[in-house]
C-alpha atoms as a PDB file:
ATOM      1  CA  UNK A   1     -25.184 -34.488  16.874  1.00  0.00           C
ATOM      2  CA  UNK A   2     -21.599 -33.283  17.317  1.00  0.00           C
ATOM      3  CA  UNK A   3     -21.473 -32.333  13.637  1.00  0.00           C
ATOM      4  CA  UNK A   4     -24.631 -30.247  14.006  1.00  0.00           C
ATOM      5  CA  UNK A   5     -23.185 -28.514  17.072  1.00  0.00           C
ATOM      6  CA  UNK A   6     -19.973 -27.658  15.221  1.00  0.00           C
ATOM      7  CA  UNK A   7     -21.940 -26.347  12.241  1.00  0.00           C
ATOM      8  CA  UNK A   8     -23.948 -24.052  14.530  1.00  0.00           C
ATOM      9  CA  UNK A   9     -20.790 -22.772  16.197  1.00  0.00           C
ATOM     10  CA  UNK A  10     -19.148 -22.141  12.831  1.00  0.00           C
ATOM     11  CA  UNK A  11     -22.217 -20.272  11.620  1.00  0.00           C
ATOM     12  CA  UNK A  12     -22.185 -18.046  14.717  1.00  0.00           C
ATOM     13  CA  UNK A  13     -18.469 -17.356  14.234  1.00  0.00           C
ATOM     14  CA  UNK A  14     -18.950 -16.529  10.546  1.00  0.00           C
ATOM     15  CA  UNK A  15     -21.737 -14.085  11.378  1.00  0.00           C
ATOM     16  CA  UNK A  16     -19.814 -12.620  14.323  1.00  0.00           C
ATOM     17  CA  UNK A  17     -16.719 -12.045  12.194  1.00  0.00           C
ATOM     18  CA  UNK A  18     -18.784 -10.069   9.682  1.00  0.00           C
ATOM     19  CA  UNK A  19     -20.562  -8.013  12.335  1.00  0.00           C
ATOM     20  CA  UNK A  20     -17.445  -7.257  14.401  1.00  0.00           C
ATOM     21  CA  UNK A  21     -15.784  -6.170  11.176  1.00  0.00           C
ATOM     22  CA  UNK A  22     -18.669  -3.888  10.217  1.00  0.00           C
ATOM     23  CA  UNK A  23     -19.628  -2.445  13.612  1.00  0.00           C
ATOM     24  CA  UNK A  24     -16.564  -2.965  15.789  1.00  0.00           C
ATOM     25  CA  UNK A  25     -16.567  -4.656  19.175  1.00  0.00           C
ATOM     26  CA  UNK A  26     -18.238  -1.825  21.089  1.00  0.00           C
ATOM     27  CA  UNK A  27     -20.933  -1.364  18.446  1.00  0.00           C
ATOM     28  CA  UNK A  28     -21.978  -5.019  18.528  1.00  0.00           C
ATOM     29  CA  UNK A  29     -24.470  -6.425  21.027  1.00  0.00           C
ATOM     30  CA  UNK A  30     -24.884 -10.102  21.871  1.00  0.00           C
ATOM     31  CA  UNK A  31     -28.585  -9.772  21.123  1.00  0.00           C
ATOM     32  CA  UNK A  32     -27.826  -8.546  17.614  1.00  0.00           C
ATOM     33  CA  UNK A  33     -25.236 -11.301  17.142  1.00  0.00           C
ATOM     34  CA  UNK A  34     -27.763 -13.937  18.165  1.00  0.00           C
ATOM     35  CA  UNK A  35     -30.455 -12.467  15.920  1.00  0.00           C
ATOM     36  CA  UNK A  36     -28.194 -12.310  12.860  1.00  0.00           C
ATOM     37  CA  UNK A  37     -26.922 -15.871  13.485  1.00  0.00           C
ATOM     38  CA  UNK A  38     -30.492 -17.173  13.863  1.00  0.00           C
ATOM     39  CA  UNK A  39     -29.977 -18.480  17.401  1.00  0.00           C
ATOM     40  CA  UNK A  40     -31.294 -17.472  20.802  1.00  0.00           C
ATOM     41  CA  UNK A  41     -29.274 -15.831  23.540  1.00  0.00           C
ATOM     42  CA  UNK A  42     -29.183 -19.044  25.556  1.00  0.00           C
ATOM     43  CA  UNK A  43     -27.456 -20.905  22.717  1.00  0.00           C
ATOM     44  CA  UNK A  44     -24.968 -18.090  22.145  1.00  0.00           C
ATOM     45  CA  UNK A  45     -24.066 -18.061  25.828  1.00  0.00           C
ATOM     46  CA  UNK A  46     -23.913 -21.867  25.926  1.00  0.00           C
ATOM     47  CA  UNK A  47     -21.296 -21.995  23.181  1.00  0.00           C
ATOM     48  CA  UNK A  48     -19.248 -18.905  24.040  1.00  0.00           C
ATOM     49  CA  UNK A  49     -20.282 -17.565  27.444  1.00  0.00           C
ATOM     50  CA  UNK A  50     -20.304 -13.873  26.488  1.00  0.00           C
ATOM     51  CA  UNK A  51     -19.602 -11.376  23.715  1.00  0.00           C
ATOM     52  CA  UNK A  52     -15.979 -11.469  24.829  1.00  0.00           C
ATOM     53  CA  UNK A  53     -16.033 -15.232  24.386  1.00  0.00           C
ATOM     54  CA  UNK A  54     -17.384 -14.873  20.858  1.00  0.00           C
ATOM     55  CA  UNK A  55     -14.680 -12.348  19.994  1.00  0.00           C
ATOM     56  CA  UNK A  56     -11.979 -14.578  21.448  1.00  0.00           C
ATOM     57  CA  UNK A  57     -13.174 -17.523  19.346  1.00  0.00           C
ATOM     58  CA  UNK A  58     -13.262 -15.396  16.185  1.00  0.00           C
ATOM     59  CA  UNK A  59      -9.788 -14.001  16.890  1.00  0.00           C
ATOM     60  CA  UNK A  60      -8.421 -17.472  17.551  1.00  0.00           C
ATOM     61  CA  UNK A  61      -9.770 -18.747  14.247  1.00  0.00           C
ATOM     62  CA  UNK A  62      -8.379 -15.789  12.286  1.00  0.00           C
ATOM     63  CA  UNK A  63      -4.929 -15.789  13.865  1.00  0.00           C
ATOM     64  CA  UNK A  64      -4.474 -19.557  13.780  1.00  0.00           C
ATOM     65  CA  UNK A  65      -5.706 -19.647  10.184  1.00  0.00           C
ATOM     66  CA  UNK A  66      -2.880 -17.313   9.233  1.00  0.00           C
ATOM     67  CA  UNK A  67      -0.421 -19.425  11.222  1.00  0.00           C
ATOM     68  CA  UNK A  68      -1.284 -22.518   9.193  1.00  0.00           C
ATOM     69  CA  UNK A  69      -0.637 -20.619   5.964  1.00  0.00           C
ATOM     70  CA  UNK A  70       2.716 -19.348   7.270  1.00  0.00           C
ATOM     71  CA  UNK A  71       3.762 -22.824   8.409  1.00  0.00           C
ATOM     72  CA  UNK A  72       3.050 -24.238   4.947  1.00  0.00           C
ATOM     73  CA  UNK A  73       5.331 -21.581   3.434  1.00  0.00           C
ATOM     74  CA  UNK A  74       8.070 -22.170   6.030  1.00  0.00           C
ATOM     75  CA  UNK A  75       8.190 -25.904   5.283  1.00  0.00           C
ATOM     76  CA  UNK A  76       8.380 -25.533   1.500  1.00  0.00           C
ATOM     77  CA  UNK A  77      11.635 -26.398  -0.269  1.00  0.00           C
ATOM     78  CA  UNK A  78      12.208 -22.910  -1.647  1.00  0.00           C
ATOM     79  CA  UNK A  79      14.780 -20.226  -0.894  1.00  0.00           C
ATOM     80  CA  UNK A  80      14.638 -18.248   2.340  1.00  0.00           C
ATOM     81  CA  UNK A  81      13.988 -15.133   0.256  1.00  0.00           C
ATOM     82  CA  UNK A  82      10.982 -16.752  -1.444  1.00  0.00           C
ATOM     83  CA  UNK A  83       9.689 -17.890   1.942  1.00  0.00           C
ATOM     84  CA  UNK A  84       9.994 -14.414   3.428  1.00  0.00           C
ATOM     85  CA  UNK A  85       8.379 -12.550   0.538  1.00  0.00           C
ATOM     86  CA  UNK A  86       5.566 -15.102   0.332  1.00  0.00           C
ATOM     87  CA  UNK A  87       4.965 -14.904   4.096  1.00  0.00           C
ATOM     88  CA  UNK A  88       4.884 -11.107   3.924  1.00  0.00           C
ATOM     89  CA  UNK A  89       2.383 -11.268   1.072  1.00  0.00           C
ATOM     90  CA  UNK A  90       0.163 -13.436   3.264  1.00  0.00           C
ATOM     91  CA  UNK A  91       0.267 -10.754   5.964  1.00  0.00           C
ATOM     92  CA  UNK A  92      -0.526  -7.969   3.499  1.00  0.00           C
ATOM     93  CA  UNK A  93      -3.348  -9.910   1.843  1.00  0.00           C
ATOM     94  CA  UNK A  94      -4.976 -10.956   5.107  1.00  0.00           C
ATOM     95  CA  UNK A  95      -4.693  -7.585   6.836  1.00  0.00           C
ATOM     96  CA  UNK A  96      -5.866  -5.484   3.902  1.00  0.00           C
ATOM     97  CA  UNK A  97      -8.661  -7.891   2.994  1.00  0.00           C
ATOM     98  CA  UNK A  98     -10.387  -7.262   6.324  1.00  0.00           C
ATOM     99  CA  UNK A  99      -8.525  -4.352   7.837  1.00  0.00           C
ATOM    100  CA  UNK A 100     -11.313  -3.266  10.182  1.00  0.00           C
ATOM    101  CA  UNK A 101     -11.244  -6.676  11.813  1.00  0.00           C
ATOM    102  CA  UNK A 102      -7.473  -6.603  12.206  1.00  0.00           C
ATOM    103  CA  UNK A 103      -7.784  -3.195  13.823  1.00  0.00           C
ATOM    104  CA  UNK A 104      -9.587  -5.055  16.625  1.00  0.00           C
ATOM    105  CA  UNK A 105      -6.546  -7.316  16.965  1.00  0.00           C
ATOM    106  CA  UNK A 106      -4.230  -4.323  16.933  1.00  0.00           C
ATOM    107  CA  UNK A 107      -6.344  -2.634  19.592  1.00  0.00           C
ATOM    108  CA  UNK A 108      -5.986  -5.633  21.880  1.00  0.00           C
ATOM    109  CA  UNK A 109      -2.207  -5.827  21.493  1.00  0.00           C
ATOM    110  CA  UNK A 110      -1.912  -2.057  22.070  1.00  0.00           C
ATOM    111  CA  UNK A 111      -3.794  -1.933  25.380  1.00  0.00           C
ATOM    112  CA  UNK A 112      -1.944  -0.499  28.355  1.00  0.00           C
ATOM    113  CA  UNK A 113      -3.976  -2.552  30.815  1.00  0.00           C
ATOM    114  CA  UNK A 114      -3.631  -6.281  30.270  1.00  0.00           C
ATOM    115  CA  UNK A 115      -6.723  -8.454  30.093  1.00  0.00           C
ATOM    116  CA  UNK A 116      -7.275 -12.152  29.549  1.00  0.00           C
ATOM    117  CA  UNK A 117      -8.254 -11.413  25.956  1.00  0.00           C
ATOM    118  CA  UNK A 118      -5.264  -9.161  25.251  1.00  0.00           C
ATOM    119  CA  UNK A 119      -2.905 -11.775  26.726  1.00  0.00           C
ATOM    120  CA  UNK A 120      -4.496 -14.414  24.501  1.00  0.00           C
ATOM    121  CA  UNK A 121      -4.161 -12.244  21.386  1.00  0.00           C
ATOM    122  CA  UNK A 122      -0.550 -11.284  22.154  1.00  0.00           C
ATOM    123  CA  UNK A 123       0.434 -14.914  22.707  1.00  0.00           C
ATOM    124  CA  UNK A 124      -1.066 -16.024  19.388  1.00  0.00           C
ATOM    125  CA  UNK A 125       0.186 -13.051  17.377  1.00  0.00           C
ATOM    126  CA  UNK A 126       3.688 -13.709  18.716  1.00  0.00           C
ATOM    127  CA  UNK A 127       3.396 -17.335  17.597  1.00  0.00           C
ATOM    128  CA  UNK A 128       2.745 -16.108  14.047  1.00  0.00           C
ATOM    129  CA  UNK A 129       5.578 -13.583  14.239  1.00  0.00           C
ATOM    130  CA  UNK A 130       7.805 -16.398  15.466  1.00  0.00           C
ATOM    131  CA  UNK A 131       7.467 -18.067  12.065  1.00  0.00           C
ATOM    132  CA  UNK A 132       8.732 -14.906  10.361  1.00  0.00           C
ATOM    133  CA  UNK A 133      11.630 -14.880  12.822  1.00  0.00           C
ATOM    134  CA  UNK A 134      12.508 -18.488  11.984  1.00  0.00           C
ATOM    135  CA  UNK A 135      12.471 -17.758   8.244  1.00  0.00           C
ATOM    136  CA  UNK A 136      14.800 -14.765   8.630  1.00  0.00           C
ATOM    137  CA  UNK A 137      17.102 -16.675  10.987  1.00  0.00           C
ATOM    138  CA  UNK A 138      17.231 -19.529   8.489  1.00  0.00           C
ATOM    139  CA  UNK A 139      18.310 -17.059   5.785  1.00  0.00           C
ATOM    140  CA  UNK A 140      21.032 -15.649   8.039  1.00  0.00           C
ATOM    141  CA  UNK A 141      22.310 -19.131   8.806  1.00  0.00           C
ATOM    142  CA  UNK A 142      22.479 -20.165   5.134  1.00  0.00           C
ATOM    143  CA  UNK A 143      24.162 -16.826   4.280  1.00  0.00           C
ATOM    144  CA  UNK A 144      21.457 -15.632   1.895  1.00  0.00           C
ATOM    145  CA  UNK A 145      20.580 -12.860   4.364  1.00  0.00           C
ATOM    146  CA  UNK A 146      22.837 -10.400   6.116  1.00  0.00           C
ATOM    147  CA  UNK A 147      23.226 -10.669   9.899  1.00  0.00           C
ATOM    148  CA  UNK A 148      20.538  -8.095  10.638  1.00  0.00           C
ATOM    149  CA  UNK A 149      18.571  -7.283  13.781  1.00  0.00           C
ATOM    150  CA  UNK A 150      15.806  -9.830  13.236  1.00  0.00           C
ATOM    151  CA  UNK A 151      13.258  -8.365  15.634  1.00  0.00           C
ATOM    152  CA  UNK A 152      13.634  -4.814  14.293  1.00  0.00           C
ATOM    153  CA  UNK A 153      13.337  -6.123  10.741  1.00  0.00           C
ATOM    154  CA  UNK A 154      10.023  -7.760  11.596  1.00  0.00           C
ATOM    155  CA  UNK A 155       8.863  -4.609  13.399  1.00  0.00           C
ATOM    156  CA  UNK A 156       9.612  -2.578  10.276  1.00  0.00           C
ATOM    157  CA  UNK A 157       7.754  -4.993   8.004  1.00  0.00           C
ATOM    158  CA  UNK A 158       4.607  -5.242  10.085  1.00  0.00           C
ATOM    159  CA  UNK A 159       4.760  -1.676  11.366  1.00  0.00           C
ATOM    160  CA  UNK A 160       4.383  -0.365   7.821  1.00  0.00           C
ATOM    161  CA  UNK A 161       1.123  -2.241   7.354  1.00  0.00           C
ATOM    162  CA  UNK A 162      -0.292  -1.440  10.781  1.00  0.00           C
ATOM    163  CA  UNK A 163       0.481   2.263  10.516  1.00  0.00           C
ATOM    164  CA  UNK A 164      -1.280   2.627   7.179  1.00  0.00           C
ATOM    165  CA  UNK A 165      -4.331   0.613   8.221  1.00  0.00           C
ATOM    166  CA  UNK A 166      -4.685   2.272  11.624  1.00  0.00           C
ATOM    167  CA  UNK A 167      -4.363   5.857  10.394  1.00  0.00           C
ATOM    168  CA  UNK A 168      -6.411   5.822   7.211  1.00  0.00           C
ATOM    169  CA  UNK A 169      -7.171   9.532   7.053  1.00  0.00           C
ATOM    170  CA  UNK A 170      -3.522  10.516   7.442  1.00  0.00           C
ATOM    171  CA  UNK A 171      -2.355   7.730   5.130  1.00  0.00           C
ATOM    172  CA  UNK A 172      -4.919   8.666   2.484  1.00  0.00           C
ATOM    173  CA  UNK A 173      -3.478  12.176   2.347  1.00  0.00           C
ATOM    174  CA  UNK A 174       0.113  10.958   2.551  1.00  0.00           C
ATOM    175  CA  UNK A 175      -0.247   8.350  -0.197  1.00  0.00           C
ATOM    176  CA  UNK A 176      -2.772  10.342  -2.228  1.00  0.00           C
ATOM    177  CA  UNK A 177      -5.162   7.387  -2.165  1.00  0.00           C
ATOM    178  CA  UNK A 178      -8.701   6.971  -0.871  1.00  0.00           C
ATOM    179  CA  UNK A 179      -8.094   4.170   1.596  1.00  0.00           C
ATOM    180  CA  UNK A 180     -11.781   4.083   2.520  1.00  0.00           C
ATOM    181  CA  UNK A 181     -12.463   2.673  -0.943  1.00  0.00           C
ATOM    182  CA  UNK A 182     -12.140  -1.155  -0.904  1.00  0.00           C
ATOM    183  CA  UNK A 183     -11.190  -1.216  -4.596  1.00  0.00           C
ATOM    184  CA  UNK A 184      -8.328   1.217  -3.961  1.00  0.00           C
ATOM    185  CA  UNK A 185      -7.179  -0.958  -1.055  1.00  0.00           C
ATOM    186  CA  UNK A 186      -7.103  -4.040  -3.256  1.00  0.00           C
ATOM    187  CA  UNK A 187      -5.811  -2.698  -6.571  1.00  0.00           C
ATOM    188  CA  UNK A 188      -3.507   0.124  -5.484  1.00  0.00           C
ATOM    189  CA  UNK A 189      -2.519  -0.041  -1.824  1.00  0.00           C
ATOM    190  CA  UNK A 190      -1.878  -3.771  -1.538  1.00  0.00           C
ATOM    191  CA  UNK A 191       0.534  -3.986  -4.505  1.00  0.00           C
ATOM    192  CA  UNK A 192       2.206  -0.739  -3.434  1.00  0.00           C
ATOM    193  CA  UNK A 193       2.970  -2.074   0.054  1.00  0.00           C
ATOM    194  CA  UNK A 194       4.297  -5.347  -1.368  1.00  0.00           C
ATOM    195  CA  UNK A 195       6.542  -3.653  -3.925  1.00  0.00           C
ATOM    196  CA  UNK A 196       7.848  -1.099  -1.431  1.00  0.00           C
ATOM    197  CA  UNK A 197       8.726  -3.667   1.207  1.00  0.00           C
ATOM    198  CA  UNK A 198      10.258  -6.083  -1.292  1.00  0.00           C
ATOM    199  CA  UNK A 199      12.553  -3.339  -2.625  1.00  0.00           C
ATOM    200  CA  UNK A 200      13.541  -2.344   0.909  1.00  0.00           C
ATOM    201  CA  UNK A 201      14.191  -5.891   2.028  1.00  0.00           C
ATOM    202  CA  UNK A 202      16.268  -6.589  -1.077  1.00  0.00           C
ATOM    203  CA  UNK A 203      18.515  -3.638  -0.280  1.00  0.00           C
ATOM    204  CA  UNK A 204      18.639  -4.190   3.458  1.00  0.00           C
ATOM    205  CA  UNK A 205      18.528  -7.947   3.888  1.00  0.00           C
ATOM    206  CA  UNK A 206      19.801  -9.836   0.853  1.00  0.00           C
ATOM    207  CA  UNK A 207      23.488 -10.598   0.434  1.00  0.00           C
ATOM    208  CA  UNK A 208      24.791  -9.258  -2.892  1.00  0.00           C
ATOM    209  CA  UNK A 209      25.351 -12.698  -4.415  1.00  0.00           C
ATOM    210  CA  UNK A 210      21.622 -13.432  -3.989  1.00  0.00           C
ATOM    211  CA  UNK A 211      20.845 -10.600  -6.401  1.00  0.00           C
ATOM    212  CA  UNK A 212      23.055 -12.011  -9.154  1.00  0.00           C
END
């Protein structure tokens, strides 16, 4: 019985993730969510309480899923540089794979007025960012990284991705790429961001002996 309940919840979340990604939060109704998930409104409300509750559950799954991937990288017995570049690749891959969904996350963390949902998102996003901080601090401690401003370094890394994904029309003109084309996002933009940031981090962060 519990297994069946979990399967139904997972199905609703899978459907909701797709619909929120396609239509955005405002463009999605609970009635449409229920219809697409093959459940009635009563069941949707029973599991999640409201559309906001569905979104919160989807966000939690997405953000915590990334956290697990980052934690695996952090605990590997590899260099701090390998950890950092691998962790950044995870961010780039996840955000560009479903950028419209991550724009919802960015919207919540950009709100001027705080809500229960925005507080929840901020808390969980900061937990993920905290893993990046620990990796950079580890590199500073073992002397493979310079003693940089850790928080500003992270802001620069993530800010590059968020700016491009949240201003597609401007970025398309700036980069001379059609960022509305999923194939361009995957084959051109994603590798370009990774290469650019790796080159910048090498110059800014790595101690010279690490480059030898």
